[in-house]
mmCIF file of C-alpha atoms in Angstrom:
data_model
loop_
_atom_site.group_PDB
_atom_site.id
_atom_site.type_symbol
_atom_site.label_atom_id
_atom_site.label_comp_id
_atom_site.label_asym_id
_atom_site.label_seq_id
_atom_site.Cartn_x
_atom_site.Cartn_y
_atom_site.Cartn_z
ATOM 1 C CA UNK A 1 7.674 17.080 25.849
ATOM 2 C CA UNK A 2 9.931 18.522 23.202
ATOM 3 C CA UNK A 3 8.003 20.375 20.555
ATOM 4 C CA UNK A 4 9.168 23.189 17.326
ATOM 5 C CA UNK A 5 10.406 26.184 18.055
ATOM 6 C CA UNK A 6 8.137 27.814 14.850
ATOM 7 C CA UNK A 7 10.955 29.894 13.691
ATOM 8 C CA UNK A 8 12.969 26.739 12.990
ATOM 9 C CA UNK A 9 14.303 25.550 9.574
ATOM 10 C CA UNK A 10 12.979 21.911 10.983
ATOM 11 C CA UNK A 11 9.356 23.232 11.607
ATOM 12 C CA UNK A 12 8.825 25.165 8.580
ATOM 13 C CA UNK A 13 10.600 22.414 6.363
ATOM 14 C CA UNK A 14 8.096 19.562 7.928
ATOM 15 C CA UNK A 15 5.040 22.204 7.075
ATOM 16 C CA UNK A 16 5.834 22.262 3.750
ATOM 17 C CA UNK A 17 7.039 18.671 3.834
ATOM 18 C CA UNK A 18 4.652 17.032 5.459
ATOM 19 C CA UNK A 19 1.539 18.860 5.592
ATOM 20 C CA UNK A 20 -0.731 19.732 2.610
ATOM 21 C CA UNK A 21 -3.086 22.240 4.498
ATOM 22 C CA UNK A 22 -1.196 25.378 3.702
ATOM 23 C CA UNK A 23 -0.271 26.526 0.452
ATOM 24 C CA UNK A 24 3.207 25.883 0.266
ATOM 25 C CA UNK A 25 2.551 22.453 1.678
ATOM 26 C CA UNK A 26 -0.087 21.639 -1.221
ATOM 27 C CA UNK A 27 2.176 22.898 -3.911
ATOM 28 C CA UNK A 28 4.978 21.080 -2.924
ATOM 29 C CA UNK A 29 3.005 17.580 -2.785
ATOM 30 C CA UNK A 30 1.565 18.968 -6.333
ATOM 31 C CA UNK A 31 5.216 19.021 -7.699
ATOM 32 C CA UNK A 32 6.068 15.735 -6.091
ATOM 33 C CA UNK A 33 3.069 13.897 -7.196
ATOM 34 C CA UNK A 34 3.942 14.645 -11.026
ATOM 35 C CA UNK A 35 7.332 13.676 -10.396
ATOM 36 C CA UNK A 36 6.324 10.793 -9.183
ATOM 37 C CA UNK A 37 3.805 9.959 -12.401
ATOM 38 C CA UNK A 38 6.464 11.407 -14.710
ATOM 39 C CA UNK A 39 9.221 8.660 -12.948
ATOM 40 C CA UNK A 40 6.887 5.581 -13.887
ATOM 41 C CA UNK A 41 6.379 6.798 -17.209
ATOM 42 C CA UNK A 42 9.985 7.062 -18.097
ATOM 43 C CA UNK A 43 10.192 3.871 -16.285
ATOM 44 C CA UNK A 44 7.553 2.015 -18.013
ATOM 45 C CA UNK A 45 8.397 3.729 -21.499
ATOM 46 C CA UNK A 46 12.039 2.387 -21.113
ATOM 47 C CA UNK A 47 10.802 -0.919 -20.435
ATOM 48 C CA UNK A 48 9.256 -0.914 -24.967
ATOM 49 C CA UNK A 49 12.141 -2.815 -26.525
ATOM 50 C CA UNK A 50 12.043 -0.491 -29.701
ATOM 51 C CA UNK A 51 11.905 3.127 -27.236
ATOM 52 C CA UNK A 52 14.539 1.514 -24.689
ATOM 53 C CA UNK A 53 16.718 0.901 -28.205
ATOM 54 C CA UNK A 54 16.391 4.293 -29.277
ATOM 55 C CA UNK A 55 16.076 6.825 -26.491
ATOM 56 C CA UNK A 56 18.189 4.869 -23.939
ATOM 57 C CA UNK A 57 20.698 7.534 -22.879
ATOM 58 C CA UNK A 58 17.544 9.867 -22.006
ATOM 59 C CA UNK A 59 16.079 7.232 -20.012
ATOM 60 C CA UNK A 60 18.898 6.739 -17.941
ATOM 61 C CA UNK A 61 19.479 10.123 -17.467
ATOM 62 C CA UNK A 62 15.818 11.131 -16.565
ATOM 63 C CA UNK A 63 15.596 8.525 -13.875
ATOM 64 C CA UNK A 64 18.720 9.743 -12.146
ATOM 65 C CA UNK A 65 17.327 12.837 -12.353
ATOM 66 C CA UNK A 66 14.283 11.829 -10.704
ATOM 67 C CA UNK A 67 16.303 9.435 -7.926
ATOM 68 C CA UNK A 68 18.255 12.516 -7.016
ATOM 69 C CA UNK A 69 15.735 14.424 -6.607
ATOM 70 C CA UNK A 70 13.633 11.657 -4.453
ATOM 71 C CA UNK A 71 16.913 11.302 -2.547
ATOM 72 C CA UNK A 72 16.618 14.960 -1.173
ATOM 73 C CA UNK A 73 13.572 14.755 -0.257
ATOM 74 C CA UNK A 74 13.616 11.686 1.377
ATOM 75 C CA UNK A 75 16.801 13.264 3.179
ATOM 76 C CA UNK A 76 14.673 16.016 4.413
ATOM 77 C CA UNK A 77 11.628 14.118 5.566
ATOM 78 C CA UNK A 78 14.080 12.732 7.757
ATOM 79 C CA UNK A 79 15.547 15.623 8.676
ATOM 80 C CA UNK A 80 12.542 17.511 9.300
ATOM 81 C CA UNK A 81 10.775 14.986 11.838
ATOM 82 C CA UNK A 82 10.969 15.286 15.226
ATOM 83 C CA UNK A 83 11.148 11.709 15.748
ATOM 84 C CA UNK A 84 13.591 10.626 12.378
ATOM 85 C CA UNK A 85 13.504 6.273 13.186
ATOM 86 C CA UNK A 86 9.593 6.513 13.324
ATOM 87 C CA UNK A 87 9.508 8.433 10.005
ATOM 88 C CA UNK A 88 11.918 5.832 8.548
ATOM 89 C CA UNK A 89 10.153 2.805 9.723
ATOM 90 C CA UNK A 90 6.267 4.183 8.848
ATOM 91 C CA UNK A 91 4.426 3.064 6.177
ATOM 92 C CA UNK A 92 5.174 6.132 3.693
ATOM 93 C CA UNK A 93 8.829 6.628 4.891
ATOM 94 C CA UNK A 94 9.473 2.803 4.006
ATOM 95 C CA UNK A 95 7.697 3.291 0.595
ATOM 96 C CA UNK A 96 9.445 6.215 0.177
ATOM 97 C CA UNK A 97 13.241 4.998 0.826
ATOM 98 C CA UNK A 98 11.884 1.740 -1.531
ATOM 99 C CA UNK A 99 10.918 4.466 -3.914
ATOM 100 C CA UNK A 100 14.761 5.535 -4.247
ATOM 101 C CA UNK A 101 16.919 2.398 -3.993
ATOM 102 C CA UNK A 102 16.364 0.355 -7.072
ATOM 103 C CA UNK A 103 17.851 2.951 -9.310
ATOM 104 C CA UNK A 104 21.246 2.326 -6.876
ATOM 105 C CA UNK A 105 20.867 -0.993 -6.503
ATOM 106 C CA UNK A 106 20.742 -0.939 -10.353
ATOM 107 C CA UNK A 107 24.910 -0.030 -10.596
ATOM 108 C CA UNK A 108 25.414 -3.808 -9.205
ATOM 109 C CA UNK A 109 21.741 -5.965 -10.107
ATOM 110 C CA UNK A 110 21.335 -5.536 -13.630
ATOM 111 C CA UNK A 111 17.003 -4.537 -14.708
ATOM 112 C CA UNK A 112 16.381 -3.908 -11.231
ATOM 113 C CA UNK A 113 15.692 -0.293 -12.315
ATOM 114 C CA UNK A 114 12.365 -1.773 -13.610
ATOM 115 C CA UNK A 115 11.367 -1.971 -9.584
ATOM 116 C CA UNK A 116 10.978 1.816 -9.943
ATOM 117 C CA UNK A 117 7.357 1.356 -10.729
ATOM 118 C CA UNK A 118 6.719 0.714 -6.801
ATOM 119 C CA UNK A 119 6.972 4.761 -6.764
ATOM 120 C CA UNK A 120 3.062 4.496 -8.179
ATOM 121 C CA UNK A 121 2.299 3.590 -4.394
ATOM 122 C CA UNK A 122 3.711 7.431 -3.466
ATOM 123 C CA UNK A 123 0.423 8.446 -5.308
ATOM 124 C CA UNK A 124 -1.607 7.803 -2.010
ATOM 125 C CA UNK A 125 -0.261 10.917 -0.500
ATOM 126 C CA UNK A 126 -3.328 12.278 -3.715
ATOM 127 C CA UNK A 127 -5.597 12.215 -1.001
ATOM 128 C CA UNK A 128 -3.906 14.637 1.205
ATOM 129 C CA UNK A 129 -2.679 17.222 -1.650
ATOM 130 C CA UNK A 130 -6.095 18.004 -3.244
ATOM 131 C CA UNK A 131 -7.437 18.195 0.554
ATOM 132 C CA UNK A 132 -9.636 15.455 0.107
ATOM 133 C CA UNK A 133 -10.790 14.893 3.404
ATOM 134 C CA UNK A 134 -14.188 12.498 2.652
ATOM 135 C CA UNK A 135 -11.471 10.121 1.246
ATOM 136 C CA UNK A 136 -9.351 10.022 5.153
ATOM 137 C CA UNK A 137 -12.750 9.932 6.584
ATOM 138 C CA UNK A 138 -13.652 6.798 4.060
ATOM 139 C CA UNK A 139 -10.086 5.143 4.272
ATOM 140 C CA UNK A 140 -10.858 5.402 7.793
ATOM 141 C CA UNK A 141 -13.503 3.847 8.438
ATOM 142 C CA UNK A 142 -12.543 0.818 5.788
ATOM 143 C CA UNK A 143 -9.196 0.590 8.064
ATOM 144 C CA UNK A 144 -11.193 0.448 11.597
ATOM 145 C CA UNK A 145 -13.918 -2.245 9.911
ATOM 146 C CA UNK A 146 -11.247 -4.244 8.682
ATOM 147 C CA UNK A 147 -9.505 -4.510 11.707
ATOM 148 C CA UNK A 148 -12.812 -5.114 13.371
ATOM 149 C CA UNK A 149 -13.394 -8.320 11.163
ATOM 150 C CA UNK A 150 -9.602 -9.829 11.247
ATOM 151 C CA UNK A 151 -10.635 -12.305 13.964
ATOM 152 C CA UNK A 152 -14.355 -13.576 11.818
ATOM 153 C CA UNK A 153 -12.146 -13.810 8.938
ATOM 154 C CA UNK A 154 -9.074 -15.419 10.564
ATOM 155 C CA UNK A 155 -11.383 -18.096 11.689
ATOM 156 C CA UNK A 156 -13.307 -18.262 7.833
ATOM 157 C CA UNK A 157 -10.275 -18.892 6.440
ATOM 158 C CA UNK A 158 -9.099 -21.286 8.780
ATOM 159 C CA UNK A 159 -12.416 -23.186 8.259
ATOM 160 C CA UNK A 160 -12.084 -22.618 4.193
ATOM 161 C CA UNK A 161 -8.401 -24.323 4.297
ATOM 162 C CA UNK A 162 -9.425 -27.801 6.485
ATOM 163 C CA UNK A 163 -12.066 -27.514 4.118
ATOM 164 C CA UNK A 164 -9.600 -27.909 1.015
ATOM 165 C CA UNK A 165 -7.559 -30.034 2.711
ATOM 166 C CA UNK A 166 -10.289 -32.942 3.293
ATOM 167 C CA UNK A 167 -11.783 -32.606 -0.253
ATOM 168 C CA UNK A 168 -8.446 -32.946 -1.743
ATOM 169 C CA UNK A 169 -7.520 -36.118 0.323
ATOM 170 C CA UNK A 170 -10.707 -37.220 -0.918
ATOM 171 C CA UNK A 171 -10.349 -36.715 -4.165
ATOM 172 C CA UNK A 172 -6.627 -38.147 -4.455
ATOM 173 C CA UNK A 173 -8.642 -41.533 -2.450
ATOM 174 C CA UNK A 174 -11.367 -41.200 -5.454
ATOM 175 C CA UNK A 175 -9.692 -40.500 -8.409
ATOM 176 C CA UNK A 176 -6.003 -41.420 -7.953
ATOM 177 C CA UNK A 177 -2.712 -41.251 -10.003
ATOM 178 C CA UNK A 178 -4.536 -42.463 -13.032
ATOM 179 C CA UNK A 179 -6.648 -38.855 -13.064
ATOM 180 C CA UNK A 180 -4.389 -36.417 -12.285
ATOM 181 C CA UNK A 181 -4.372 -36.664 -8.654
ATOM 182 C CA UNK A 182 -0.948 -37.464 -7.939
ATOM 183 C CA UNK A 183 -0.437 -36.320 -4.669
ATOM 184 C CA UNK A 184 -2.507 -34.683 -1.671
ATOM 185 C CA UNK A 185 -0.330 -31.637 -2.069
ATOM 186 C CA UNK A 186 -1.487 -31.427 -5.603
ATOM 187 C CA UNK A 187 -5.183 -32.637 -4.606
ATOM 188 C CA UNK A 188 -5.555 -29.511 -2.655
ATOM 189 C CA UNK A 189 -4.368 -27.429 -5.085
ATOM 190 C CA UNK A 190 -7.028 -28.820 -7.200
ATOM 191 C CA UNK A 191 -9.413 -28.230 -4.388
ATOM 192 C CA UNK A 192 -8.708 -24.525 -3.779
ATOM 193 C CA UNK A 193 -8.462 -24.113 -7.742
ATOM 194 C CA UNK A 194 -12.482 -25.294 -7.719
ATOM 195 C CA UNK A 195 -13.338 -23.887 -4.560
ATOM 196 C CA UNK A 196 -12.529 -20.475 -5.598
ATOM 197 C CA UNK A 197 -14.463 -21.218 -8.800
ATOM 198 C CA UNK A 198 -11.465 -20.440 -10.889
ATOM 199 C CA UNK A 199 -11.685 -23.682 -12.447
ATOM 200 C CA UNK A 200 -8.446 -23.975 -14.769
ATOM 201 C CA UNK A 201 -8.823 -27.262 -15.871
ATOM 202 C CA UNK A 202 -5.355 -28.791 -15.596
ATOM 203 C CA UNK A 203 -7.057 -31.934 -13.385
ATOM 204 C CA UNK A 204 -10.132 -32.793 -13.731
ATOM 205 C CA UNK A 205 -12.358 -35.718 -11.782
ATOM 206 C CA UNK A 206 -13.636 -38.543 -14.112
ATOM 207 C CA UNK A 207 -15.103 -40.717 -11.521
ATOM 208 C CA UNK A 208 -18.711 -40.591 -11.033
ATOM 209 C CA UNK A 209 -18.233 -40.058 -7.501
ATOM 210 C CA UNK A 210 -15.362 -37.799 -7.765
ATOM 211 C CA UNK A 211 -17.481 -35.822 -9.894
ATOM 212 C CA UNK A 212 -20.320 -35.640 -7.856
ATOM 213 C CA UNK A 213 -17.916 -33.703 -4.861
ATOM 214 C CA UNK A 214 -16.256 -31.079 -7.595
ATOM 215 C CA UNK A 215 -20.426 -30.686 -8.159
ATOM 216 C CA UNK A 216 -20.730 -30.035 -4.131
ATOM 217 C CA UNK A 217 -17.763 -28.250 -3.883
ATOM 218 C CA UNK A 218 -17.798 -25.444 -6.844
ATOM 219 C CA UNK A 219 -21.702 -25.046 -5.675
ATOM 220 C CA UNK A 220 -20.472 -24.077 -2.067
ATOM 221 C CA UNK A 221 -17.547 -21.843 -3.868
ATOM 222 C CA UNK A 222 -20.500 -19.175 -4.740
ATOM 223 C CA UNK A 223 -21.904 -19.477 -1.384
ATOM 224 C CA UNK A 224 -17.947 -19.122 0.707
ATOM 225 C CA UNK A 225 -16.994 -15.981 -1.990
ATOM 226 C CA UNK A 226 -20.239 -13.876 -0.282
ATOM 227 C CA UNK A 227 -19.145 -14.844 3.119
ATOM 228 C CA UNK A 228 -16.287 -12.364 3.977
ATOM 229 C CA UNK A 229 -18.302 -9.563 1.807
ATOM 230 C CA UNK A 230 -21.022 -9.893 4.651
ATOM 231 C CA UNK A 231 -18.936 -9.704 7.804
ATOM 232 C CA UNK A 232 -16.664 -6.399 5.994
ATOM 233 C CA UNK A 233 -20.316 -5.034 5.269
ATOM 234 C CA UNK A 234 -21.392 -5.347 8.840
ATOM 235 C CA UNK A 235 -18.915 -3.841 10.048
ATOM 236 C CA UNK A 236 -18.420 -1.234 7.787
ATOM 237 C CA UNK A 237 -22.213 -0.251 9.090
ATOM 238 C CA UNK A 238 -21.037 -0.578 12.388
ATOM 239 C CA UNK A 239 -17.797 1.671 11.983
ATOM 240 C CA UNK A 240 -18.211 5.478 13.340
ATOM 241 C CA UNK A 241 -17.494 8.132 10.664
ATOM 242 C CA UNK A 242 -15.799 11.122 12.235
ATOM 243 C CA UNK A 243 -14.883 14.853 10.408
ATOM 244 C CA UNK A 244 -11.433 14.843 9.877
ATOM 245 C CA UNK A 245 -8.188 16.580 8.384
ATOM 246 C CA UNK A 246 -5.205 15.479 6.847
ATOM 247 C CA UNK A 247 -2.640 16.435 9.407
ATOM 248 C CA UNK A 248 0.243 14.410 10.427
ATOM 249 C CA UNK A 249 1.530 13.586 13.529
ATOM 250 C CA UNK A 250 5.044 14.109 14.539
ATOM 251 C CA UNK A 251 5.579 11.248 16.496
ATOM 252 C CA UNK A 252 4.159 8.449 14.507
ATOM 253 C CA UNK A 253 3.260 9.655 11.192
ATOM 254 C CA UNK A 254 -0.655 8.499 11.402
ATOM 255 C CA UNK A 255 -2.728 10.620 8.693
ATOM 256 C CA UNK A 256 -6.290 12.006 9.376
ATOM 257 C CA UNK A 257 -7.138 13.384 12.947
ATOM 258 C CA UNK A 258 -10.660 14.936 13.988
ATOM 259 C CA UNK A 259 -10.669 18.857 13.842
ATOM 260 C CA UNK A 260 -10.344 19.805 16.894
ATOM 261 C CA UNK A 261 -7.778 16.945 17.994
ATOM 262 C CA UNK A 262 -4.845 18.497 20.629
ATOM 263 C CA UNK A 263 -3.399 15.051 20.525
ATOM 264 C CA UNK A 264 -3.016 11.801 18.275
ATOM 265 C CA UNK A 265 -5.266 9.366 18.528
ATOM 266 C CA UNK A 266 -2.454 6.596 17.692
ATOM 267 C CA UNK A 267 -0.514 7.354 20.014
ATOM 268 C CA UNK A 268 -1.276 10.836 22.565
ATOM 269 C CA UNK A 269 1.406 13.003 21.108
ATOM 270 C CA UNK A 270 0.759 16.908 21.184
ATOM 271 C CA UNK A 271 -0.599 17.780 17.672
ATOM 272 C CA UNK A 272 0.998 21.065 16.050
ATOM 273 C CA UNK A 273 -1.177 24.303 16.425
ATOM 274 C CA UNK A 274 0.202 25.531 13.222
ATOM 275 C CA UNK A 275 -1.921 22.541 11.772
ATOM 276 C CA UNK A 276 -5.183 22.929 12.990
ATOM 277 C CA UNK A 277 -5.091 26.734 12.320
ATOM 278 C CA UNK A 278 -3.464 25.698 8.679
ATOM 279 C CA UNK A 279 -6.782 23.336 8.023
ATOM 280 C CA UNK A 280 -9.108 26.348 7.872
ATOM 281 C CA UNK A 281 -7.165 27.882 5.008
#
């Protein structure tokens, strides 16, 4: 198995890159994280009729600034990885190529600039710089009970949606064209709408008996919102909470691995040394 020769430009560019465990590491996510917050700003500022009017030119110049700068970096994340496709189809690396494209895409799709603002989602790398581990451990956890209650949910849902679609045949047999309820599509809209006790009031039942099933069905709405909240809770009991860092693995970029890991839970590739020593620091 191929692994960093630690005198390398690659390995030292991916500790500083990549890891926030080391000094250099943490001060470089520092730096990027207030790009990244001073890029929205701009962004959002630019987007105030009587500031985009005014301070235009600066605008425009700032966020090139800012793209270039993204640009290297995402150049070097790339550059730095052992395994460059898996960086560039993981979560961050996609977020982070996202992150530089709409100010390039803006020279041909006029206001897509304004997409900038998806940079905010950068800001979960926080976690990581400030070395705040009890937030992995916590994201964790959250991530292995929500996995754990995809298949109770799946089936909720499923049970929630012939639900809506009954009641809202029903109520386009009850009420008709006359009330609103001019098609089954649009009955189950109606039925969702009340179901999730949003209640807008756009159609409303003015039948006696058509009123009497809104009655049933915004009552059960209260009881159906509590329903996923219990099986996330039980698992979320259920889930094991384990000590660990923030280091990265090579291979396939998953965050947060117990502290004395050798190998990647995601997927069994050899963990850097460097990192475990680097988590002590």
């Amino acid at each position: 198995m191929a692994t960093y020769n630690s005198d390398t430009l690659k390995h030292k560019l991916y500790s500083i890159i990549f890891e926030a465990e080391t000094p250099a590491g943490k001060a470089f996510d520092i730096m990027l994280l207030l790009l990244i917050i001073a890029s929205v700003v701009v962004v959002s500022l630019e987007s105030v009729v009587s500031l985009r009017r005014d301070y235009l030119p600066l605008f425009q110049t700032l966020e090139w600034i800012f793209t270039i700068l993204f640009t290297i970096e995402y150049i070097l994340r790339i550059y730095s990885s052992e395994r460059p496709l898996k960086y560039v189809f993981s979560f961050f690396g996609i977020i982070d190529f996202l992150a530089i494209v709409p100010t390039y895409l803006s020279l041909f799709v006029l206001g897509s600039q304004y997409l900038l603002v998806i940079r905010v989602f950068r800001l979960l790398r926080i976690a990581r710089v400030f070395r705040l581990t009890s937030f992995v451990n916590e994201g964790q956890v959250l991530s292995k009970a929500l996995r754990a209650s995809m298949t109770k949910i799946t089936v909720f849902l499923g049970v929630v949606l012939m639900m809506v679609i009954v009641v809202g045949a029903l109520m386009y047999v009850i009420e008709g064209r006359e009330s609103g309820y001019t098609s089954i599509p649009k009955s189950i809209y109606w039925a969702i709408v009340t179901l999730t006790t949003v209640g807008f009031g756009d159609i409303t039942p003015v039948t006696p008996l058509g009123q009497l099933l809104a009655s049933c069905l915004m009552i059960m709405g209260y009881g159906i919102i509590a329903v996923p909240t219990g099986i996330v809770s039980v698992e979320l009991a259920n889930a094991e909470r384990m000590n660990t860092t923030t280091r990265v693995c090579p291979n396939c970029f998953k965050e947060g691995h117990s502290l004395t890991a050798n190998f990647c839970d995601n997927c069994g590739y050899e963990l850097h040394r460097e990192e475990a020593v680097g988590s002590n620091i």
